[in-house]
C-alpha positions in Angstrom: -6.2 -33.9 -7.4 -6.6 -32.3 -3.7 -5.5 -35.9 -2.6 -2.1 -35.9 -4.5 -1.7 -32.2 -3.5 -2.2 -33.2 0.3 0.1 -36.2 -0.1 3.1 -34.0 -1.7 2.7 -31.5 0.9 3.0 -33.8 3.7 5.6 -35.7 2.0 7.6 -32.2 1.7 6.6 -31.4 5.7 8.2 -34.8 6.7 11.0 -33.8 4.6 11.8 -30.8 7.1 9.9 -27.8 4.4 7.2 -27.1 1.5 9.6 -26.7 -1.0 11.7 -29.5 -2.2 10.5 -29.6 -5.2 12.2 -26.3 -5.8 15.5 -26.9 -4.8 15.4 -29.9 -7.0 14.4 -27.7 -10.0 17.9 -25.8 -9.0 19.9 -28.5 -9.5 18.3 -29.3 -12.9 19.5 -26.0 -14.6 21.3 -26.8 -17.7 24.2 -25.0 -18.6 24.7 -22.5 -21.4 24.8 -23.9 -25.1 28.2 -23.3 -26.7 28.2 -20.4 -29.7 27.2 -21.5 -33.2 30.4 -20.9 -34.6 32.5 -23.4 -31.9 33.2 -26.9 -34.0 31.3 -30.0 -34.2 32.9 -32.1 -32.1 33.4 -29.7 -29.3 29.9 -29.4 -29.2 29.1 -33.2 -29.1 31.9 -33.6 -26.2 30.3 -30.5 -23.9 26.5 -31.9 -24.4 27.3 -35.1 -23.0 29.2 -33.7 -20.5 25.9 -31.7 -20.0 24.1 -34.6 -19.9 26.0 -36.7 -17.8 26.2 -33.7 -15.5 22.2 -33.9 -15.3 22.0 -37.3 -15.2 23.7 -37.3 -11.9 22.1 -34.6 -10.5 19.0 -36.0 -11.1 19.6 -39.8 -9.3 21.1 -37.6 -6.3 17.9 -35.6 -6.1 15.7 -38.6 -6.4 17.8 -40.4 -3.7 17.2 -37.3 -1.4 13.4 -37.4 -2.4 13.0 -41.0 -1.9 15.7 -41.9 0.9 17.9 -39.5 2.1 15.4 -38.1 4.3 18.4 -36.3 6.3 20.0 -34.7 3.9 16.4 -32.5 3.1 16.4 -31.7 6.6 20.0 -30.5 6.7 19.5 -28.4 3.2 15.7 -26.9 3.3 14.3 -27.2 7.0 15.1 -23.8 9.8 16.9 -24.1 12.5 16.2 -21.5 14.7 18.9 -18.9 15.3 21.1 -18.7 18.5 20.5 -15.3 20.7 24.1 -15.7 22.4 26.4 -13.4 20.9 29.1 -15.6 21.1 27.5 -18.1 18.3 27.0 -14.9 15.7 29.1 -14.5 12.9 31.0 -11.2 12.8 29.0 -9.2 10.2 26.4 -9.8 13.0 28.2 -9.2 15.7 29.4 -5.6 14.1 25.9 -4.8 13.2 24.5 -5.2 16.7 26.9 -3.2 17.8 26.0 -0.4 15.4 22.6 -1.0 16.3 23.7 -0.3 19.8 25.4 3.0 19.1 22.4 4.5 16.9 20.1 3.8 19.8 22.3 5.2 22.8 22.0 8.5 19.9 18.9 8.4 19.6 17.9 7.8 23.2 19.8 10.9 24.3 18.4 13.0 21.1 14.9 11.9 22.4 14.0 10.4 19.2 11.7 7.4 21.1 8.6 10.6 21.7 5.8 10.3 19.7 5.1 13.3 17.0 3.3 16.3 18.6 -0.4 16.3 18.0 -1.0 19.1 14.8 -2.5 22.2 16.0 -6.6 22.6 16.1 -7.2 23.7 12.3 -10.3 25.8 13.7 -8.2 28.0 15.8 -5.9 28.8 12.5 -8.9 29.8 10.6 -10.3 32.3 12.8 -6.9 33.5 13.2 -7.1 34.4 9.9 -10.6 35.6 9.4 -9.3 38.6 11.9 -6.6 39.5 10.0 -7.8 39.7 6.4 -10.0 43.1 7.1 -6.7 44.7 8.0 -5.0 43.5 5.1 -7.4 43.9 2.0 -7.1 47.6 1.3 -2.9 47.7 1.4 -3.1 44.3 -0.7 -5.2 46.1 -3.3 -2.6 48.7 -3.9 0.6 46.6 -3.2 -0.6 44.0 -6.6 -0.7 47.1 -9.2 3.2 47.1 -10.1 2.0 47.6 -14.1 1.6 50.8 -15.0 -1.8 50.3 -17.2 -3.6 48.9 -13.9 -1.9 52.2 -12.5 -4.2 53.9 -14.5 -7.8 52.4 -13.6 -6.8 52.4 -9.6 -5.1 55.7 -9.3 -9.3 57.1 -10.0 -10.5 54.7 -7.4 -7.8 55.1 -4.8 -8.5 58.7 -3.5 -12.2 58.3 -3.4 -11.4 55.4 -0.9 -8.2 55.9 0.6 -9.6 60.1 1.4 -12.8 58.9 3.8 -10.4 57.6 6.3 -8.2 60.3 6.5 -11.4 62.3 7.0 -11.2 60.9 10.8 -8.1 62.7 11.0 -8.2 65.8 9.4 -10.5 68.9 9.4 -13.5 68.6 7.0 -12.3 71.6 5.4 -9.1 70.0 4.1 -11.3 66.9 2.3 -12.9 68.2 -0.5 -9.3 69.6 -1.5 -8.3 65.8 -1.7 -11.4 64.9 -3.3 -11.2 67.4 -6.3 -8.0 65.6 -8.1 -10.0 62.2 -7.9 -12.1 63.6 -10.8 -9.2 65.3 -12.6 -7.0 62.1 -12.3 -8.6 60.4 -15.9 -7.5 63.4 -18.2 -4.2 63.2 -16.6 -3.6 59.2 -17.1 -2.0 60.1 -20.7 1.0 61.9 -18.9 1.7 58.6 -17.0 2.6 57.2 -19.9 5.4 59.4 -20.9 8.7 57.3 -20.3 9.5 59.8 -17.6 6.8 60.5 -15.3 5.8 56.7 -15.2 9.4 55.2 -14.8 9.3 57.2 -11.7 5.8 57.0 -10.2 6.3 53.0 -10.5 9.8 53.6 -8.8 7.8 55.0 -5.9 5.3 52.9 -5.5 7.6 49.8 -5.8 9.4 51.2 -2.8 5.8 51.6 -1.2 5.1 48.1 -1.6 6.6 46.6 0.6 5.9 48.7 3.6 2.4 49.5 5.4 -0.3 51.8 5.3 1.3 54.5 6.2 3.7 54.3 1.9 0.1 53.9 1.0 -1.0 57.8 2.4 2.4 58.7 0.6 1.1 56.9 -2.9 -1.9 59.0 -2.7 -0.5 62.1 -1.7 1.7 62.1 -4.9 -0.9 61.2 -6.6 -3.1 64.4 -5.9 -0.2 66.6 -5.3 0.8 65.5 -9.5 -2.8 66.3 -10.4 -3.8 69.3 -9.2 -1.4 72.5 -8.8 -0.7 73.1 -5.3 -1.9 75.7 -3.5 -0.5 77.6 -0.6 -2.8 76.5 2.1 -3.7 73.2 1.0 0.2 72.0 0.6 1.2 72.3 4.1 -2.2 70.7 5.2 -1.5 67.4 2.9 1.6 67.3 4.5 0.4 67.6 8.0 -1.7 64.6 7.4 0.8 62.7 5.9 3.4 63.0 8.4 0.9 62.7 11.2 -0.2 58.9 9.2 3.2 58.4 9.1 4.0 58.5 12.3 0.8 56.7 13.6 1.7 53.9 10.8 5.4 54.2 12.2 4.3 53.8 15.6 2.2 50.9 14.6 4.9 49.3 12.8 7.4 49.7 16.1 4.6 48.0 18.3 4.2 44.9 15.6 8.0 44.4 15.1 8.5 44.4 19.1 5.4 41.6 19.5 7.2 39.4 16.9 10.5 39.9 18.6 8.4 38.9 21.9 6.6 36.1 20.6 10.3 34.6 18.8 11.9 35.0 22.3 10.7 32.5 24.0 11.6 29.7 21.4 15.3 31.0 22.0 15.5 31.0 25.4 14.4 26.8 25.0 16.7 26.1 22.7 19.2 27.5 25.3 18.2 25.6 27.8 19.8 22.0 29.2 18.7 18.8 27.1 16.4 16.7 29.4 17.7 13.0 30.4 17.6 10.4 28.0 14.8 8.6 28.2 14.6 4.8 29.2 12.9 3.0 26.6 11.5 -0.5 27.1 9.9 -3.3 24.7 8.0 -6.0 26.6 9.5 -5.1 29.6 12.9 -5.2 28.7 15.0 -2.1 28.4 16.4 -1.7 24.9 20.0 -0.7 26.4 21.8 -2.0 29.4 20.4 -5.0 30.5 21.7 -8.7 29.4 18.3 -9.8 28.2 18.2 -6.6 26.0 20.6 -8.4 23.1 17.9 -10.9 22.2 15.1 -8.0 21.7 18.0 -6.3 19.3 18.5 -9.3 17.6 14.8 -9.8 16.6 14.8 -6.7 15.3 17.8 -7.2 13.3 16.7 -10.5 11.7 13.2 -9.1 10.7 15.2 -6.6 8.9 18.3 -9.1 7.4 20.8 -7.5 9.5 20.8 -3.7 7.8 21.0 -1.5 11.0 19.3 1.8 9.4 15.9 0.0 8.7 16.3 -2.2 11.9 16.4 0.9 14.1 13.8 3.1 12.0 11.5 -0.5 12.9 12.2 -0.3 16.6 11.6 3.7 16.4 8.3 3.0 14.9 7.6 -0.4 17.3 8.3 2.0 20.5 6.1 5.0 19.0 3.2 2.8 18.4 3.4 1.1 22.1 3.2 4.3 23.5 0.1 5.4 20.9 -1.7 2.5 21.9 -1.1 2.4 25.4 0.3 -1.1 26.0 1.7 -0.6 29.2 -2.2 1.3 30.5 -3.4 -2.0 27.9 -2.3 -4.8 30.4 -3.8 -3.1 33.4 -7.2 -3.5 31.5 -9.9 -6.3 31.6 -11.1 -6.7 28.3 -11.8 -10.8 29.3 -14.2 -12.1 27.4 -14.9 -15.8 28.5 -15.8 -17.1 25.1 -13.2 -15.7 23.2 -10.8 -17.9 25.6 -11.6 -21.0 23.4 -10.2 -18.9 20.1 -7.1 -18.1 20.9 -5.4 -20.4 24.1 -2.0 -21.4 25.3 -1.4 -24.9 26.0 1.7 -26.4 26.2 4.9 -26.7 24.8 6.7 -28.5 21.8 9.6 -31.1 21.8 11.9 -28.0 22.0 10.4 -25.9 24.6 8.7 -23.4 23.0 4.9 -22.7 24.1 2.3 -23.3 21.7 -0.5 -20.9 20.5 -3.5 -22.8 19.2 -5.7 -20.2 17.0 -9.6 -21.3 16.5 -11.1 -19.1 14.2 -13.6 -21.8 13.2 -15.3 -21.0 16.3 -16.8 -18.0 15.1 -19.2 -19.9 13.1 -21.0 -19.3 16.0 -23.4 -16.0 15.1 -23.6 -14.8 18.6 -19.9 -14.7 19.2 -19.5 -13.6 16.1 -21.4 -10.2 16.7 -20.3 -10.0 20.1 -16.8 -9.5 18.6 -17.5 -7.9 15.1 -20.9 -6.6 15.6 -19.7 -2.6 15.4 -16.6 -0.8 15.2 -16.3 -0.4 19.1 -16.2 -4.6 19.6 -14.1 -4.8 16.5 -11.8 -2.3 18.3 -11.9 -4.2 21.3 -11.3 -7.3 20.1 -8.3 -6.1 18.5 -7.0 -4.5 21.7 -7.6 -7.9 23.5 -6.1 -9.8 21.0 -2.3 -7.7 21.8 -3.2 -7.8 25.5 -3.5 -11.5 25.2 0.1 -11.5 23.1 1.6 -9.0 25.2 0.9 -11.2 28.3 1.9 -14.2 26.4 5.5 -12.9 25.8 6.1 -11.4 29.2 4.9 -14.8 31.0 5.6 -17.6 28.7 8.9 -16.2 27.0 12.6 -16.2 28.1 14.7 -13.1 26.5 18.3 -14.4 28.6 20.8 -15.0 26.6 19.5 -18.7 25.9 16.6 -18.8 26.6 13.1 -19.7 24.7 12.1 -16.5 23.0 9.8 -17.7 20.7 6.5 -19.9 20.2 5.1 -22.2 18.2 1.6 -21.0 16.4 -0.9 -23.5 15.4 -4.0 -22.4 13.5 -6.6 -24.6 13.0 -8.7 -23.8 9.7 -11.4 -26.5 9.9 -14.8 -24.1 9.7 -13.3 -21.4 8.9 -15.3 -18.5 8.0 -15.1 -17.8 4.1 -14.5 -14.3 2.5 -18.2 -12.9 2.9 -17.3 -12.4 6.7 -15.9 -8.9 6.0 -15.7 -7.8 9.4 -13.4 -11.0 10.4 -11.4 -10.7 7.5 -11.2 -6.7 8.4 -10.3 -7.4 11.7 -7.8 -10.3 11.3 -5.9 -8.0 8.4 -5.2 -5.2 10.3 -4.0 -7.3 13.3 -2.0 -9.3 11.2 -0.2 -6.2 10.4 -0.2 -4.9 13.5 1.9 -8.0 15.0 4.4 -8.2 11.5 4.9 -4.5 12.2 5.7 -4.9 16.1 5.9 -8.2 17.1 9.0 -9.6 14.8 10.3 -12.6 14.8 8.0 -14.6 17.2 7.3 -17.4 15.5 9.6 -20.6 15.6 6.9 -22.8 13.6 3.4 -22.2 12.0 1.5 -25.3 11.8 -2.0 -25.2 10.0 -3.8 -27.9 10.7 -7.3 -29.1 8.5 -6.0 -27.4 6.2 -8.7 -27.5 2.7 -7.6 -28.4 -0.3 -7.6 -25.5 -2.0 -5.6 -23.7 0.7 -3.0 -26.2 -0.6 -3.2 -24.8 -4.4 -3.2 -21.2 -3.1 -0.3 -21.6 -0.3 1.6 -23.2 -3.1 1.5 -20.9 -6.0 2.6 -18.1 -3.6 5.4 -19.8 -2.3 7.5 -18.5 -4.6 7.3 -14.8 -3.3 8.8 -16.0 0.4 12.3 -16.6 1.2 13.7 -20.2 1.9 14.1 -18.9 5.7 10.4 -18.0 5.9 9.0 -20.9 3.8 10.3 -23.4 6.2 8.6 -22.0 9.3 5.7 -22.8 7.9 3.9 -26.4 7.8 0.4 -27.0 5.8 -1.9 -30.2 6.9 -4.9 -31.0 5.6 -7.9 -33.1 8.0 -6.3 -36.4 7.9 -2.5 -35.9 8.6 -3.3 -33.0 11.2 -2.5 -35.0 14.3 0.4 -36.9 12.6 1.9 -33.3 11.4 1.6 -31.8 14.8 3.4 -34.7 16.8 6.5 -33.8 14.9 6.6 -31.0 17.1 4.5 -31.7 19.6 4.4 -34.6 21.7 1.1 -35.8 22.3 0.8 -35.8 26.2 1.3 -32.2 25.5 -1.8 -32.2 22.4 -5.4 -31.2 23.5 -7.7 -34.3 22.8 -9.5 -32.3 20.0 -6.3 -32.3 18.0 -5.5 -35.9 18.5 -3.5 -35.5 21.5 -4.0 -37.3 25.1 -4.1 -33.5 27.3 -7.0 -32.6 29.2 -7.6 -30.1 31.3 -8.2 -30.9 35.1 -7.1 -34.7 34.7 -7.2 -36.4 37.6 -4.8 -39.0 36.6 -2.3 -37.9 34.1 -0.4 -35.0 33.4 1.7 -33.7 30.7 5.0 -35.3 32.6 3.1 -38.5 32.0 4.6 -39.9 28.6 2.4 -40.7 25.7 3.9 -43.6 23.4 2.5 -43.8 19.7 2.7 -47.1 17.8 1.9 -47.9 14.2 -0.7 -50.3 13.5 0.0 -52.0 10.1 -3.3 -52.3 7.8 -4.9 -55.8 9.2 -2.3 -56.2 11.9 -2.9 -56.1 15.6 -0.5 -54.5 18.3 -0.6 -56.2 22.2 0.3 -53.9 25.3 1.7 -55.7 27.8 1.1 -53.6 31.9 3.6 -55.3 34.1 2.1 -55.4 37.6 4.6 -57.1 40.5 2.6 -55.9 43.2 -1.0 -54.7 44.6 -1.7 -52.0 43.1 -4.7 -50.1 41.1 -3.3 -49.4 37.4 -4.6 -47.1 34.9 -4.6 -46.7 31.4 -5.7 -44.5 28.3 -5.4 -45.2 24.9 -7.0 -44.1 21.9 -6.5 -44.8 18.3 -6.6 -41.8 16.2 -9.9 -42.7 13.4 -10.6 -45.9 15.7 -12.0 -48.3 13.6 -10.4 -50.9 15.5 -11.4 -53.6 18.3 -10.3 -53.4 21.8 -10.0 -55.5 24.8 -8.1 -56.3 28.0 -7.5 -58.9 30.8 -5.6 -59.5 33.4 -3.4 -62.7 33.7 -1.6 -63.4 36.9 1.8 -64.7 37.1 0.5 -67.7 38.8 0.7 -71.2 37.2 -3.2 -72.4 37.0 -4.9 -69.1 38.0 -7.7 -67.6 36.0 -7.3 -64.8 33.5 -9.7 -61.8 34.0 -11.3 -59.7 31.6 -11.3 -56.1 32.1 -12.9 -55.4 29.0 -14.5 -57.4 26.7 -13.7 -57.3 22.8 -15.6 -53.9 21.7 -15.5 -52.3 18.1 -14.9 -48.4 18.3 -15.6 -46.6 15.9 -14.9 -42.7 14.6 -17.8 -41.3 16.1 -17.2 -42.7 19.8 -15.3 -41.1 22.4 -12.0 -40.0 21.2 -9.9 -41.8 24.6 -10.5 -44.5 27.0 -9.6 -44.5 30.3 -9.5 -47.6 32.3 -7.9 -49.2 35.8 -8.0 -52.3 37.2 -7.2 -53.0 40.9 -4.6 -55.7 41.0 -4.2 -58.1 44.1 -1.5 -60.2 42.7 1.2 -60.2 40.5 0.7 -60.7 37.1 0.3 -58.3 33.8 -2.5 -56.4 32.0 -2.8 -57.5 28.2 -4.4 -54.8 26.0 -5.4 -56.1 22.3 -5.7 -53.7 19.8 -7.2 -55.4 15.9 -7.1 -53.1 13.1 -9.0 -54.9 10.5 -8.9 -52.3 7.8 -6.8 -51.8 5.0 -5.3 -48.4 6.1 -2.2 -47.9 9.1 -3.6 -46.5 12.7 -1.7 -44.2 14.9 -2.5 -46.1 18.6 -1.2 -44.0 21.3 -1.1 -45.3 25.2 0.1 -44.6 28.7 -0.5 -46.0 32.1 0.7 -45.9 35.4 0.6 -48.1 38.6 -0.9 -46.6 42.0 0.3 -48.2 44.7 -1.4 -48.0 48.6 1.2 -45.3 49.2 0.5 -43.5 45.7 -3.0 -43.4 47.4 -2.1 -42.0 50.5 
């Protein structure tokens, strides 16, 4: 079962996507049954047209699985987009534009600042702790609009209202003001006349809303009502109340000109000129202005299928979040660590250009790198700020944003030893960077290539295929262990493959380089393949091969052009096996001319991939 699943897959990757089988089921849709009611015959003649119709469709689909290997390509594989405004159509063309407008806006509105940090909640709450003593006595007589709760706090009012006018009046003049508070309880069944109440609540309604100084007034009635006035203690009550009043006035006066004060300033900014715009820029190119600036838009646009409002609320977000995390103070950092270097490396580029991205995160199998990057919170942190340093210094140094130019990068991940789901802290870590980079970093990607791929990543990648569009689907390419090399020199050539992925690049060769052209052959199952290493003159010529699996015999000799001169062997007939060195480098200093034969016997009943180069050095080469 995980066999056939691998074979379909790779059968579907060499068809140009993962999903051919899906378009085929399109073209299988039967159309509509006729009503019950239509006649007889009309219903015979439009089911074999039906059928017919199928029939067809079905032998053109099997001639595009089969044979018509093209024709896949052409219908399900992605061709990356052009960045040149010339080759977009116009709904494109008049959406970048938009786009354009709605930034210059928002640049000049300042939109592009982060959010001001919220106030400190501890300064609020002490704030308030001062003010509610001032405010609990008023707020006890301003919630008694109902005229039976009238009742119970006209009794309690005086006796504590009347202590603090004690301060302010002779001592003589108290106990007049405290007599009524005793008096007040036979009086509460006049309050309930429809007269007297009506207007005592009219009066203290219009108290309500005002200070402390209504709230002397309330009480005032409220003993003048009760007892009979006499003629000295009349003009006394209404010394204190008028001298309350105008203290409470005054008080009033001095709060209403503090608020004026403290809403003045706010005024006088709004007034004032609107700063410059700002200059925004996204990996070092300015969003506005500059002729790279296009292609930044455009990725923008495409991660958002062209509607402008969401495009610009992603590049708002995008620009907010560079300045929160400090990209720009980011790639002044050092946050190298030397082990993670084998994780995540460039190296290279595919047949198109594009660098490639090899992730490794089999090699945290390893426990000790695997605390040193997930141990706590802080290396978790860190390794996620390393891991967008090390993308942000990808795209400013391997990435072109000219009109033209290579703007995107191939991304290879190798899931052979992966960790499995009961590495929490990995799968923490890699989640919320994923989402980081979707969120920021759009449209980066011109292929992902997983390589050792298990079988049961196959199953999973396939049943939710159906949730991603036919654009995304076909940027992405599964492999499992034994196609891996084969899948990545579709896109890659092999001089420019690390030897651990089946390639023929090495770091610090001294003989080839990546300008040095690999060429793969075929080796049909118990077939052999000769090399033939022209050599007209003295020279030393070197070769590497290496058969991807081995399993094969190897030798070479030299045989001169000379009638009647001896052949030389070079290297006598060895087996090589899987386990043995992956390449095998060789020269042979030549004196005269002749050729280099190089005999290659697959004995076993499976193809090999046999890939080769060499080159001669002569004297001069030397030099």
């Amino acid at each position: 079962m995980a066999q056939e699943t691998l074979v379909k897959t790779s059968e579907a990757e060499a068809a140009g996507g993962v999903v051919v089988a899906e378009e085929k089921s399109d073209k299988k849709v039967p159309a509509p049954a006729p009503p019950a009611e239509a006649e007889e015959e009309t219903k015979k003649a439009t089911e074999e047209a039906a059928t017919s119709e199928a029939k067809a469709k079905e032998k053109e689909a099997a001639a595009a699985v089969l044979g018509d290997e093209a024709a896949i390509q052409q219908s399900v594989s992605f061709k990356e987009e052009s960045n040149l405004v010339a080759d977009l159509q116009e709904p494109e063309k008049k959406a970048l534009e938009e786009l354009k407008q709605l930034i210059q806006a928002a640049l000049a509105n300042n939109e592009f600042k982060p959010p001001p940090p919220p106030p400190p909640p501890p300064a609020k709450s002490e704030e308030s702790k001062a003010e509610e003593p001032k405010t609990d006595e008023p707020a006890a007589t301003e919630a008694t609009p109902p005229v039976a709760e009238a009742k119970d706090e006209k009794v309690e009012e005086p006796a504590s209202e009347v202590p603090k006018l004690e301060k302010s009046v002779a001592a003589t003049e108290v106990p007049k003001a405290e007599e009524p508070a005793g008096s007040a309880v036979p009086e509460a069944p006049k309050i309930e006349e429809p007269t007297a109440p009506t207007a005592l609540v009219e009066e203290k309604a219009v108290v309500v809303d005002e200070d402390g100084a209504k709230t002397v007034e309330a009480i005032e009635e409220t003993v003048v009502s009760v007892t009979p006035p006499a003629a000295t203690s009349a003009p006394a009550v209404e010394e204190v109340k008028s001298a309350a009043v105008e203290e409470k006035e005054k008080e009033v006066v001095a709060e209403g000109t503090s608020a004026e004060a403290e809403q003045q300033p706010p005024q006088q900014t709004e007034q004032q000129p609107s700063q410059p715009a700002e200059e925004v820029f996204i990996w070092g190119v300015p969003l506005l202005g500059d002729d790279k600036s296009d292609t930044v838009l455009l990725k923008f646009l495409r991660a958002r299928d062209f509607k402008v409002k969401d495009s610009l609320s992603m590049i708002k977000n995008s620009v907010i979040w560079r300045k929160q995390f400090g990209i720009e103070s980011l790639l002044e950092e050092d946050l190298a660590v030397p082990e993670l270097e084998k994780v995540v490396f460039y190296h290279g580029h595919d047949k198109e250009g594009h660098p490639v991205c090899y992730n490794v995160y089999g090699e945290f199998q390893d426990q000790e790198l695997y605390a040193k990057a997930f141990g706590d919170d802080e290396k978790r942190e860190k390794f996620l700020r390393w891991r967008i340093l090390f993308l942000e210094k990808g795209i400013r140094q391997q990435l072109d944003f000219s009109p033209g130019g290579i703007s995107t990068m191939v991304q290879v991940t190798d899931l052979k030893h992966v960790p499995g789901p009961g590495k929490k802290e990995l799968r923490q870590a890699t989640k919320k960077a994923l989402s980081l980079l979707q969120d920021n970093y759009p449209e980066f990607a011109a292929k992902q290539v997983f390589i050792n791929v298990p079988w049961w990543y196959l199953a999973y990648n396939r049943m939710i295929s159906t949730f991603f569009t036919q654009r995304t689907k076909s940027k992405f390419v599964f492999a499992g262990p034994s196609k891996s090399a084969e899948t990545l020199f579709r896109y890659i050539s092999p001089e420019q493959v690390p030897v651990q992925y089946g390639g023929l690049s090495k770091d610090n060769d001294p003989e080839f380089t990546t300008t040095d052209a690999v060429t793969e052959v075929t080796i049909k199952p118990s077939g052999k393949h000769i090399i033939e290493l022209p050599a007209t003159e003295p020279s030393l010529v070197v070769w590497e091969l290496r058969v991807l699996g081995w399993d094969v015999s190897y030798n070479a000799e030299f045989v001169p052009s000379a009638e009647g001169a001896y052949t030389v062997l070079v290297q006598k007939l060895r087996k090589f096996v899987a386990t043995d060195e992956p390449y095998v480098t060789t020269s042979f200093k030549v004196g005269e001319p002749g050729k280099i034969i190089l005999t290659i016997d697959n004995a076993t009943a499976r193809k090999k991939k046999l890939l080769y180069r060499s080159k001669a050095k002569t004297s001069t080469d030397s030099a």
